[in-house]
XYZ file of C-alpha atoms in Angstrom:
137
model
C 0.035 -0.021 -0.368
C 1.145 3.238 -0.925
C 1.224 6.472 1.011
C -1.595 8.387 2.310
C -1.338 10.999 -0.752
C -1.080 8.182 -3.426
C -3.871 6.046 -1.705
C -6.041 9.384 -1.780
C -5.105 9.979 -5.619
C -6.268 6.399 -6.278
C -9.395 7.021 -4.719
C -10.210 10.158 -6.449
C -9.314 7.984 -9.955
C -11.716 5.248 -8.691
C -14.533 7.793 -8.131
C -14.004 9.255 -11.269
C -14.540 6.096 -12.785
C -17.550 5.254 -10.721
C -19.013 8.646 -11.884
C -18.314 7.800 -15.645
C -19.880 4.033 -15.026
C -22.885 5.455 -13.458
C -23.635 7.951 -16.346
C -23.043 4.991 -18.991
C -25.433 3.019 -16.872
C -28.271 5.518 -16.395
C -27.480 6.644 -20.391
C -27.700 3.029 -21.436
C -30.773 1.924 -19.325
C -33.045 4.894 -19.093
C -36.727 4.733 -20.136
C -37.747 6.243 -23.364
C -39.883 9.356 -22.880
C -40.621 12.212 -25.002
C -40.405 15.591 -23.796
C -42.446 17.918 -25.856
C -45.369 17.121 -28.411
C -42.768 17.157 -31.286
C -40.523 14.557 -29.893
C -40.641 11.265 -31.439
C -39.194 7.927 -30.378
C -37.524 6.342 -33.727
C -38.576 2.548 -34.526
C -35.111 0.576 -34.833
C -35.068 -1.639 -37.495
C -34.463 -5.614 -36.940
C -30.711 -5.329 -37.827
C -29.954 -2.009 -35.852
C -28.577 -2.254 -32.517
C -30.532 -0.920 -29.599
C -28.972 2.130 -28.440
C -31.428 1.983 -25.148
C -31.596 -1.223 -22.946
C -34.857 -0.115 -21.210
C -35.022 -1.489 -17.584
C -38.089 -1.842 -15.496
C -38.755 1.239 -13.352
C -38.145 -0.922 -10.457
C -34.659 -2.324 -11.799
C -33.868 1.454 -12.833
C -34.560 2.714 -9.471
C -32.471 -0.094 -7.827
C -29.538 0.273 -10.066
C -29.498 4.095 -9.380
C -29.754 3.394 -5.851
C -26.976 1.222 -5.954
C -24.586 3.176 -7.804
C -25.665 6.138 -5.694
C -24.494 3.943 -2.562
C -21.254 2.851 -4.346
C -20.374 6.571 -4.721
C -21.519 7.708 -1.601
C -19.064 4.886 0.148
C -16.241 5.907 -2.112
C -16.683 9.543 -1.202
C -16.498 8.409 2.826
C -13.245 6.584 2.034
C -11.879 9.823 0.500
C -13.211 11.988 3.180
C -11.817 9.581 5.775
C -8.027 9.710 3.810
C -7.796 13.522 3.693
C -8.802 13.508 7.446
C -5.818 11.062 8.304
C -3.203 13.535 6.374
C -0.691 15.363 8.490
C -1.246 19.194 9.008
C -4.666 19.646 9.119
C -4.930 19.494 12.818
C -1.394 20.632 13.447
C 0.418 24.051 12.905
C 3.448 24.514 11.113
C 5.470 24.741 14.446
C 4.155 21.374 15.318
C 4.875 19.812 12.303
C 8.409 21.089 12.786
C 8.758 19.944 16.237
C 7.258 16.314 15.073
C 10.209 16.576 12.344
C 12.662 17.181 14.766
C 11.745 14.581 17.144
C 11.861 12.283 14.043
C 15.244 13.081 13.243
C 16.226 12.809 16.631
C 14.934 9.272 16.821
C 16.597 8.683 13.200
C 20.176 9.637 14.838
C 19.573 7.476 18.040
C 18.446 4.392 15.748
C 21.842 5.159 13.352
C 24.022 5.061 16.508
C 22.715 1.826 17.792
C 22.867 0.254 14.309
C 26.517 1.572 14.319
C 27.103 -0.046 17.650
C 25.330 -3.235 16.390
C 27.583 -3.370 13.488
C 30.792 -3.165 15.744
C 29.386 -5.754 18.064
C 28.945 -7.992 14.711
C 32.509 -7.569 13.649
C 33.872 -8.151 17.131
C 32.091 -11.529 17.347
C 33.234 -12.544 13.740
C 36.726 -11.514 14.588
C 36.809 -13.939 17.658
C 35.109 -16.736 15.634
C 37.233 -16.448 13.096
C 40.301 -16.824 15.400
C 38.742 -19.638 17.068
C 37.996 -21.345 13.962
C 41.813 -20.634 12.549
C 42.841 -21.920 16.090
C 41.120 -25.551 15.906
C 43.342 -28.296 14.660
C 41.760 -31.218 12.256
C 42.224 -34.548 13.987
């Protein structure tokens, strides 16, 4: 999993795809209706593909409801990711202090690592001397 900004970007991309999919679904499955007295719904020929796959009103409403729920859930995920970003509840001074503390922790961890490397080298040296001192029977 990437950092929070990458997760946020991916969630935004997914939300865009969901909007486009919802638009396509609504456009593809709506009921054919006229809006004015001069509007006409053309008759399709047998070899002509259907532009609209009309759903029953119940199926259409259920589909719209499911699409809306999915979009709302994704939007809530995005809001959560935004709320977890650093800096929203911290002032610049607090963020600088946090970075200094992290730098101090890093220096301490590096000193411990260097000490462990020295200890490892000492143990390897002792082991090497011990192995060289052994004679074969």
